[in-house]
Protein backbone atom coordinates (compact mmCIF):
# COMPACT_ATOMS: atom_id res chain seq x y z
CA UNK A 1 0.00 0.00 0.00
CA UNK A 2 1.28 3.43 -0.89
CA UNK A 3 1.52 6.56 1.25
CA UNK A 4 -1.69 7.88 2.75
CA UNK A 5 -2.72 11.51 3.17
CA UNK A 6 -4.55 11.90 6.47
CA UNK A 7 -7.66 14.03 6.25
CA UNK A 8 -8.08 17.08 8.45
CA UNK A 9 -9.05 15.88 11.90
CA UNK A 10 -7.91 12.31 11.21
CA UNK A 11 -5.63 11.19 14.00
CA UNK A 12 -3.90 7.88 14.61
CA UNK A 13 -4.53 6.60 18.17
CA UNK A 14 -1.63 6.05 20.55
CA UNK A 15 -0.74 2.36 20.77
CA UNK A 16 1.39 0.05 22.90
CA UNK A 17 4.58 1.43 21.32
CA UNK A 18 3.83 4.99 22.45
CA UNK A 19 5.06 5.83 25.95
CA UNK A 20 5.02 8.65 28.46
CA UNK A 21 7.56 7.61 31.05
CA UNK A 22 7.18 9.27 34.45
CA UNK A 23 9.65 7.24 36.55
CA UNK A 24 13.22 6.19 35.82
CA UNK A 25 12.39 2.57 36.65
CA UNK A 26 10.00 2.45 33.69
CA UNK A 27 12.59 3.61 31.17
CA UNK A 28 14.67 1.12 29.12
CA UNK A 29 18.34 1.40 30.06
CA UNK A 30 19.52 2.56 26.63
CA UNK A 31 17.32 5.69 26.63
CA UNK A 32 17.63 6.64 30.30
CA UNK A 33 20.14 9.41 29.60
CA UNK A 34 17.73 10.94 27.09
CA UNK A 35 14.88 10.68 29.59
CA UNK A 36 16.94 12.71 32.06
CA UNK A 37 17.00 15.44 29.37
CA UNK A 38 13.27 15.17 28.67
CA UNK A 39 12.47 18.81 29.51
CA UNK A 40 15.20 19.90 27.13
CA UNK A 41 13.71 17.72 24.40
CA UNK A 42 10.11 18.80 24.99
CA UNK A 43 9.56 21.68 27.40
CA UNK A 44 6.01 20.45 28.05
CA UNK A 45 6.98 16.82 28.53
CA UNK A 46 4.89 16.58 31.71
CA UNK A 47 1.82 17.59 29.71
CA UNK A 48 1.54 14.03 28.35
CA UNK A 49 4.19 14.06 25.61
CA UNK A 50 4.56 10.58 24.09
CA UNK A 51 7.44 8.99 22.19
CA UNK A 52 8.31 5.56 20.91
CA UNK A 53 11.51 4.12 22.36
CA UNK A 54 13.36 4.59 19.06
CA UNK A 55 12.16 8.20 18.71
CA UNK A 56 14.18 9.27 21.77
CA UNK A 57 17.39 8.86 19.74
CA UNK A 58 16.35 11.10 16.86
CA UNK A 59 14.04 13.82 18.19
CA UNK A 60 15.47 17.35 17.93
CA UNK A 61 15.59 19.19 21.30
CA UNK A 62 12.95 21.91 21.41
CA UNK A 63 15.29 24.94 21.75
CA UNK A 64 17.34 23.74 18.78
CA UNK A 65 14.21 22.99 16.74
CA UNK A 66 12.83 26.44 17.59
CA UNK A 67 16.01 28.16 16.46
CA UNK A 68 16.19 26.16 13.24
CA UNK A 69 12.58 27.13 12.52
CA UNK A 70 13.50 30.80 12.98
CA UNK A 71 16.64 30.57 10.90
CA UNK A 72 14.96 28.70 8.07
CA UNK A 73 12.00 31.10 7.92
CA UNK A 74 14.30 34.03 7.09
CA UNK A 75 17.09 32.24 5.21
CA UNK A 76 17.67 33.17 1.55
CA UNK A 77 16.81 29.63 0.40
CA UNK A 78 13.31 30.22 1.80
CA UNK A 79 12.65 33.43 -0.15
CA UNK A 80 9.21 33.13 -1.72
CA UNK A 81 8.68 29.64 -0.32
CA UNK A 82 5.25 28.87 1.08
CA UNK A 83 5.20 25.07 1.35
CA UNK A 84 7.51 23.22 3.75
CA UNK A 85 7.91 19.46 3.36
CA UNK A 86 9.41 17.64 6.38
CA UNK A 87 10.58 14.30 5.01
CA UNK A 88 11.11 12.66 8.41
CA UNK A 89 8.40 13.92 10.74
CA UNK A 90 9.42 11.62 13.59
CA UNK A 91 7.80 12.38 16.95
CA UNK A 92 7.23 15.99 15.90
CA UNK A 93 10.25 17.83 17.30
CA UNK A 94 10.94 19.92 14.20
CA UNK A 95 7.54 20.05 12.55
CA UNK A 96 5.91 21.40 15.72
CA UNK A 97 8.48 24.21 15.80
CA UNK A 98 7.75 25.00 12.15
CA UNK A 99 4.03 25.12 12.87
CA UNK A 100 4.64 27.58 15.71
CA UNK A 101 6.45 29.98 13.37
CA UNK A 102 3.63 32.57 13.38
CA UNK A 103 2.08 31.66 10.06
CA UNK A 104 5.33 31.72 8.09
CA UNK A 105 4.23 28.74 5.99
CA UNK A 106 1.00 28.36 4.06
CA UNK A 107 1.30 24.58 4.23
CA UNK A 108 3.48 22.28 6.33
CA UNK A 109 3.69 18.61 5.29
CA UNK A 110 4.97 16.04 7.80
CA UNK A 111 5.80 12.59 6.41
CA UNK A 112 6.40 9.63 8.72
CA UNK A 113 6.69 5.97 7.81
CA UNK A 114 6.13 4.40 11.23
CA UNK A 115 2.49 4.48 12.33
CA UNK A 116 3.26 4.53 16.08
CA UNK A 117 5.76 7.37 15.70
CA UNK A 118 3.24 9.32 13.63
CA UNK A 119 0.63 8.79 16.34
CA UNK A 120 3.09 10.28 18.86
CA UNK A 121 3.80 13.23 16.57
CA UNK A 122 0.11 14.01 16.16
CA UNK A 123 -0.51 13.68 19.89
CA UNK A 124 2.45 15.94 20.70
CA UNK A 125 1.31 18.49 18.13
CA UNK A 126 -2.06 18.51 19.88
CA UNK A 127 -0.31 19.26 23.18
CA UNK A 128 1.30 22.28 21.48
CA UNK A 129 -2.03 23.22 19.86
CA UNK A 130 -0.76 22.93 16.28
CA UNK A 131 -2.28 19.61 15.18
CA UNK A 132 -4.48 21.21 12.51
CA UNK A 133 -1.66 23.42 11.23
CA UNK A 134 0.17 20.38 9.88
CA UNK A 135 -0.77 18.12 6.96
CA UNK A 136 0.12 14.55 7.93
CA UNK A 137 1.21 11.83 5.53
CA UNK A 138 1.73 8.22 6.59
CA UNK A 139 4.23 6.55 4.31
CA UNK A 140 7.76 6.43 2.96
CA UNK A 141 9.09 9.91 2.18
CA UNK A 142 10.96 8.70 -0.90
CA UNK A 143 7.74 7.29 -2.32
CA UNK A 144 6.00 10.59 -1.57
CA UNK A 145 8.72 12.59 -3.33
CA UNK A 146 8.57 10.19 -6.26
CA UNK A 147 4.88 10.93 -6.56
CA UNK A 148 5.61 14.64 -6.15
CA UNK A 149 7.74 14.58 -9.29
CA UNK A 150 5.40 12.24 -11.15
CA UNK A 151 2.54 14.72 -10.80
CA UNK A 152 4.75 17.06 -12.82
CA UNK A 153 4.92 14.69 -15.78
CA UNK A 154 8.34 13.12 -15.26
CA UNK A 155 8.96 9.82 -17.02
CA UNK A 156 5.58 9.84 -18.70
CA UNK A 157 3.50 9.48 -15.53
CA UNK A 158 2.21 13.01 -15.12
CA UNK A 159 -1.32 14.34 -14.99
CA UNK A 160 -3.19 16.16 -17.66
CA UNK A 161 -6.44 17.97 -17.04
CA UNK A 162 -6.49 16.76 -13.43
CA UNK A 163 -6.74 13.07 -14.38
CA UNK A 164 -4.22 10.29 -13.88
CA UNK A 165 -2.19 9.19 -16.88
CA UNK A 166 -3.33 6.19 -18.87
CA UNK A 167 -2.68 2.78 -17.33
CA UNK A 168 -2.34 4.06 -13.74
CA UNK A 169 -4.70 2.46 -11.21
CA UNK A 170 -4.97 4.94 -8.35
CA UNK A 171 -6.50 4.16 -5.00
CA UNK A 172 -8.54 6.87 -3.31
CA UNK A 173 -5.77 7.62 -0.81
CA UNK A 174 -3.17 7.99 -3.54
CA UNK A 175 -5.44 10.18 -5.62
CA UNK A 176 -5.94 12.54 -2.69
CA UNK A 177 -2.19 12.72 -2.06
CA UNK A 178 -1.45 13.23 -5.76
CA UNK A 179 -4.03 15.98 -5.89
CA UNK A 180 -2.39 17.76 -2.96
CA UNK A 181 1.13 17.46 -4.38
CA UNK A 182 0.06 18.50 -7.88
CA UNK A 183 -1.43 21.69 -6.45
CA UNK A 184 1.94 22.97 -5.24
CA UNK A 185 4.03 25.20 -7.47
CA UNK A 186 7.65 24.11 -7.64
CA UNK A 187 8.88 27.61 -6.84
CA UNK A 188 6.85 27.56 -3.61
CA UNK A 189 8.35 24.37 -2.14
CA UNK A 190 11.22 23.80 0.29
CA UNK A 191 12.34 20.53 1.87
CA UNK A 192 13.56 19.94 5.42
CA UNK A 193 15.09 16.56 6.27
CA UNK A 194 16.29 15.22 9.60
CA UNK A 195 17.10 11.64 8.56
CA UNK A 196 18.22 8.74 10.76
CA UNK A 197 21.98 8.76 11.14
CA UNK A 198 22.46 5.00 11.56
CA UNK A 199 22.69 4.70 15.33
CA UNK A 200 25.28 6.30 17.60
CA UNK A 201 28.40 4.96 15.84
CA UNK A 202 28.85 8.30 14.01
CA UNK A 203 30.05 9.83 17.29
CA UNK A 204 33.32 7.92 17.13
CA UNK A 205 34.30 9.35 13.73
CA UNK A 206 36.31 12.55 13.41
CA UNK A 207 34.82 13.18 9.95
CA UNK A 208 31.55 11.40 9.19
CA UNK A 209 31.25 9.89 5.71
CA UNK A 210 27.73 10.85 4.61
CA UNK A 211 27.79 8.22 1.86
CA UNK A 212 27.70 5.60 4.63
CA UNK A 213 24.85 7.15 6.58
CA UNK A 214 22.13 4.54 7.15
CA UNK A 215 19.52 3.72 6.07
CA UNK A 216 19.59 6.70 3.69
CA UNK A 217 22.76 8.45 2.55
CA UNK A 218 23.28 12.05 1.48
CA UNK A 219 23.06 11.31 -2.23
CA UNK A 220 19.68 9.60 -1.81
CA UNK A 221 18.30 12.58 0.08
CA UNK A 222 19.50 15.04 -2.53
CA UNK A 223 18.23 12.90 -5.39
CA UNK A 224 14.76 12.79 -3.83
CA UNK A 225 14.65 16.58 -4.09
CA UNK A 226 15.78 16.62 -7.72
CA UNK A 227 13.44 16.20 -10.66
CA UNK A 228 14.24 12.90 -12.42
CA UNK A 229 15.66 13.18 -15.92
CA UNK A 230 13.48 12.30 -18.87
CA UNK A 231 14.32 8.93 -20.39
CA UNK A 232 15.24 10.23 -23.82
CA UNK A 233 18.38 11.36 -25.52
CA UNK A 234 18.79 15.07 -26.07
CA UNK A 235 21.49 17.13 -27.67
CA UNK A 236 23.58 18.91 -24.99
CA UNK A 237 22.55 22.29 -26.39
CA UNK A 238 18.85 21.54 -25.86
CA UNK A 239 19.15 19.60 -22.62
CA UNK A 240 17.21 21.15 -19.77
CA UNK A 241 18.87 21.93 -16.46
CA UNK A 242 17.85 19.67 -13.60
CA UNK A 243 15.25 21.24 -11.35
CA UNK A 244 16.29 21.06 -7.70
CA UNK A 245 14.26 22.03 -4.65
CA UNK A 246 16.03 24.00 -1.89
CA UNK A 247 16.82 21.85 1.13
CA UNK A 248 17.74 22.22 4.78
CA UNK A 249 19.46 19.02 5.92
CA UNK A 250 19.90 18.22 9.63
CA UNK A 251 23.10 16.14 9.80
CA UNK A 252 25.76 14.92 12.27
CA UNK A 253 28.00 17.71 13.56
CA UNK A 254 31.17 16.19 12.08
CA UNK A 255 29.73 15.57 8.61
CA UNK A 256 32.13 15.77 5.67
CA UNK A 257 31.62 19.31 4.36
CA UNK A 258 33.28 18.47 1.06
CA UNK A 259 30.55 15.93 0.34
CA UNK A 260 27.90 18.56 1.07
CA UNK A 261 29.61 21.19 -1.10
CA UNK A 262 29.89 18.74 -4.00
CA UNK A 263 26.10 18.61 -4.30
CA UNK A 264 25.60 22.27 -5.12
CA UNK A 265 25.11 22.98 -8.83
CA UNK A 266 27.76 24.98 -10.65
CA UNK A 267 27.07 28.70 -10.44
CA UNK A 268 24.80 28.38 -7.40
CA UNK A 269 25.37 30.66 -4.40
CA UNK A 270 27.56 29.47 -1.56
CA UNK A 271 25.86 27.23 0.97
CA UNK A 272 25.48 27.95 4.67
CA UNK A 273 26.39 25.27 7.18
CA UNK A 274 25.43 26.16 10.75
CA UNK A 275 26.40 24.24 13.87
CA UNK A 276 23.67 24.13 16.52
CA UNK A 277 24.96 23.88 20.07
CA UNK A 278 23.80 23.26 23.61
CA UNK A 279 25.78 23.70 26.79
CA UNK A 280 28.99 24.50 24.95
CA UNK A 281 28.94 21.56 22.54
CA UNK A 282 27.73 21.19 18.98
CA UNK A 283 24.93 18.66 18.65
CA UNK A 284 24.28 18.79 14.90
CA UNK A 285 24.60 20.95 11.82
CA UNK A 286 22.13 22.13 9.25
CA UNK A 287 23.23 22.54 5.64
CA UNK A 288 21.11 25.11 3.82
CA UNK A 289 21.31 24.04 0.17
CA UNK A 290 19.95 26.38 -2.51
CA UNK A 291 17.77 25.03 -5.27
CA UNK A 292 17.45 26.45 -8.77
CA UNK A 293 13.70 27.09 -8.92
CA UNK A 294 12.77 30.70 -8.24
CA UNK A 295 9.45 32.47 -8.06
CA UNK A 296 8.68 35.57 -10.06
CA UNK A 297 10.03 38.67 -8.26
CA UNK A 298 6.71 40.50 -8.35
CA UNK A 299 4.91 37.43 -7.06
CA UNK A 300 7.39 37.09 -4.19
CA UNK A 301 6.99 40.78 -3.28
CA UNK A 302 3.19 40.50 -3.19
CA UNK A 303 3.41 37.33 -1.12
CA UNK A 304 5.70 38.94 1.46
CA UNK A 305 3.33 41.90 1.82
CA UNK A 306 0.34 39.60 2.32
CA UNK A 307 2.24 37.43 4.78
CA UNK A 308 3.25 40.47 6.83
CA UNK A 309 -0.37 41.58 7.12
CA UNK A 310 -1.46 38.06 8.04
CA UNK A 311 1.22 37.78 10.75
CA UNK A 312 0.29 41.13 12.33
CA UNK A 313 -3.35 40.08 12.50
CA UNK A 314 -2.44 36.72 14.07
CA UNK A 315 -0.26 38.43 16.69
CA UNK A 316 -3.11 40.80 17.58
CA UNK A 317 -5.58 37.92 17.86
CA UNK A 318 -3.20 35.90 20.06
CA UNK A 319 -2.64 38.86 22.37
CA UNK A 320 -6.38 39.22 22.92
CA UNK A 321 -6.94 35.54 23.78
CA UNK A 322 -4.26 35.15 26.49
CA UNK A 323 -5.79 34.82 29.99
CA UNK A 324 -4.55 37.31 32.59
CA UNK A 325 -4.02 34.80 35.41
CA UNK A 326 -2.31 31.47 34.70
CA UNK A 327 -0.81 28.76 36.94
CA UNK A 328 2.91 28.18 37.25
CA UNK A 329 4.69 25.45 35.31
CA UNK A 330 6.30 22.52 37.14
CA UNK A 331 9.50 23.81 38.77
CA UNK A 332 11.66 20.98 37.40
CA UNK A 333 10.54 21.65 33.83
CA UNK A 334 11.10 25.40 34.07
CA UNK A 335 14.57 25.13 35.59
CA UNK A 336 15.73 22.46 33.13
CA UNK A 337 14.49 24.32 30.08
CA UNK A 338 15.72 27.76 31.18
CA UNK A 339 19.26 26.51 31.80
CA UNK A 340 19.27 24.61 28.53
CA UNK A 341 17.87 27.43 26.43
CA UNK A 342 20.26 30.08 27.78
CA UNK A 343 23.31 27.94 27.03
CA UNK A 344 21.99 27.19 23.57
CA UNK A 345 21.43 30.84 22.65
CA UNK A 346 24.97 31.77 23.69
CA UNK A 347 26.69 28.99 21.83
CA UNK A 348 24.88 28.93 18.51
CA UNK A 349 26.95 30.30 15.67
CA UNK A 350 24.39 32.67 14.19
CA UNK A 351 23.16 36.16 14.99
CA UNK A 352 21.07 36.06 18.18
CA UNK A 353 20.12 39.74 18.20
CA UNK A 354 16.76 39.08 16.56
CA UNK A 355 15.56 36.46 19.02
CA UNK A 356 12.13 37.40 20.34
CA UNK A 357 10.87 35.41 23.32
CA UNK A 358 7.52 37.17 23.70
CA UNK A 359 5.61 34.70 21.56
CA UNK A 360 7.28 31.79 23.31
CA UNK A 361 6.13 33.07 26.71
CA UNK A 362 2.59 33.41 25.38
CA UNK A 363 2.63 29.80 24.17
CA UNK A 364 3.87 28.59 27.56
CA UNK A 365 1.04 30.33 29.37
CA UNK A 366 -1.57 28.98 26.98
CA UNK A 367 -0.27 25.39 27.29
CA UNK A 368 -0.29 25.55 31.08
CA UNK A 369 -3.80 26.96 31.11
CA UNK A 370 -5.09 24.31 28.71
CA UNK A 371 -3.46 21.47 30.68
CA UNK A 372 -4.83 22.61 34.04
CA UNK A 373 -8.30 23.11 32.65
mmCIF file of C-alpha atoms in Angstrom, residues 99-104 133 307-322 356-360 362-363 365-366:
data_model
loop_
_atom_site.group_PDB
_atom_site.id
_atom_site.type_symbol
_atom_site.label_atom_id
_atom_site.label_comp_id
_atom_site.label_asym_id
_atom_site.label_seq_id
_atom_site.Cartn_x
_atom_site.Cartn_y
_atom_site.Cartn_z
ATOM 1 C CA UNK A 99 4.025 25.124 12.874
ATOM 2 C CA UNK A 100 4.644 27.580 15.711
ATOM 3 C CA UNK A 101 6.451 29.984 13.367
ATOM 4 C CA UNK A 102 3.632 32.574 13.380
ATOM 5 C CA UNK A 103 2.075 31.662 10.057
ATOM 6 C CA UNK A 104 5.330 31.721 8.095
ATOM 7 C CA UNK A 133 -1.661 23.424 11.234
ATOM 8 C CA UNK A 307 2.243 37.428 4.777
ATOM 9 C CA UNK A 308 3.254 40.468 6.832
ATOM 10 C CA UNK A 309 -0.370 41.584 7.120
ATOM 11 C CA UNK A 310 -1.459 38.062 8.041
ATOM 12 C CA UNK A 311 1.220 37.783 10.749
ATOM 13 C CA UNK A 312 0.291 41.125 12.332
ATOM 14 C CA UNK A 313 -3.353 40.079 12.497
ATOM 15 C CA UNK A 314 -2.436 36.719 14.071
ATOM 16 C CA UNK A 315 -0.260 38.427 16.692
ATOM 17 C CA UNK A 316 -3.107 40.796 17.577
ATOM 18 C CA UNK A 317 -5.575 37.916 17.858
ATOM 19 C CA UNK A 318 -3.202 35.904 20.060
ATOM 20 C CA UNK A 319 -2.638 38.857 22.375
ATOM 21 C CA UNK A 320 -6.381 39.221 22.920
ATOM 22 C CA UNK A 321 -6.937 35.541 23.782
ATOM 23 C CA UNK A 322 -4.256 35.152 26.486
ATOM 24 C CA UNK A 356 12.128 37.404 20.339
ATOM 25 C CA UNK A 357 10.871 35.414 23.324
ATOM 26 C CA UNK A 358 7.518 37.168 23.699
ATOM 27 C CA UNK A 359 5.608 34.695 21.560
ATOM 28 C CA UNK A 360 7.285 31.786 23.314
ATOM 29 C CA UNK A 362 2.591 33.413 25.378
ATOM 30 C CA UNK A 363 2.633 29.802 24.168
ATOM 31 C CA UNK A 365 1.044 30.331 29.368
ATOM 32 C CA UNK A 366 -1.571 28.980 26.984
#
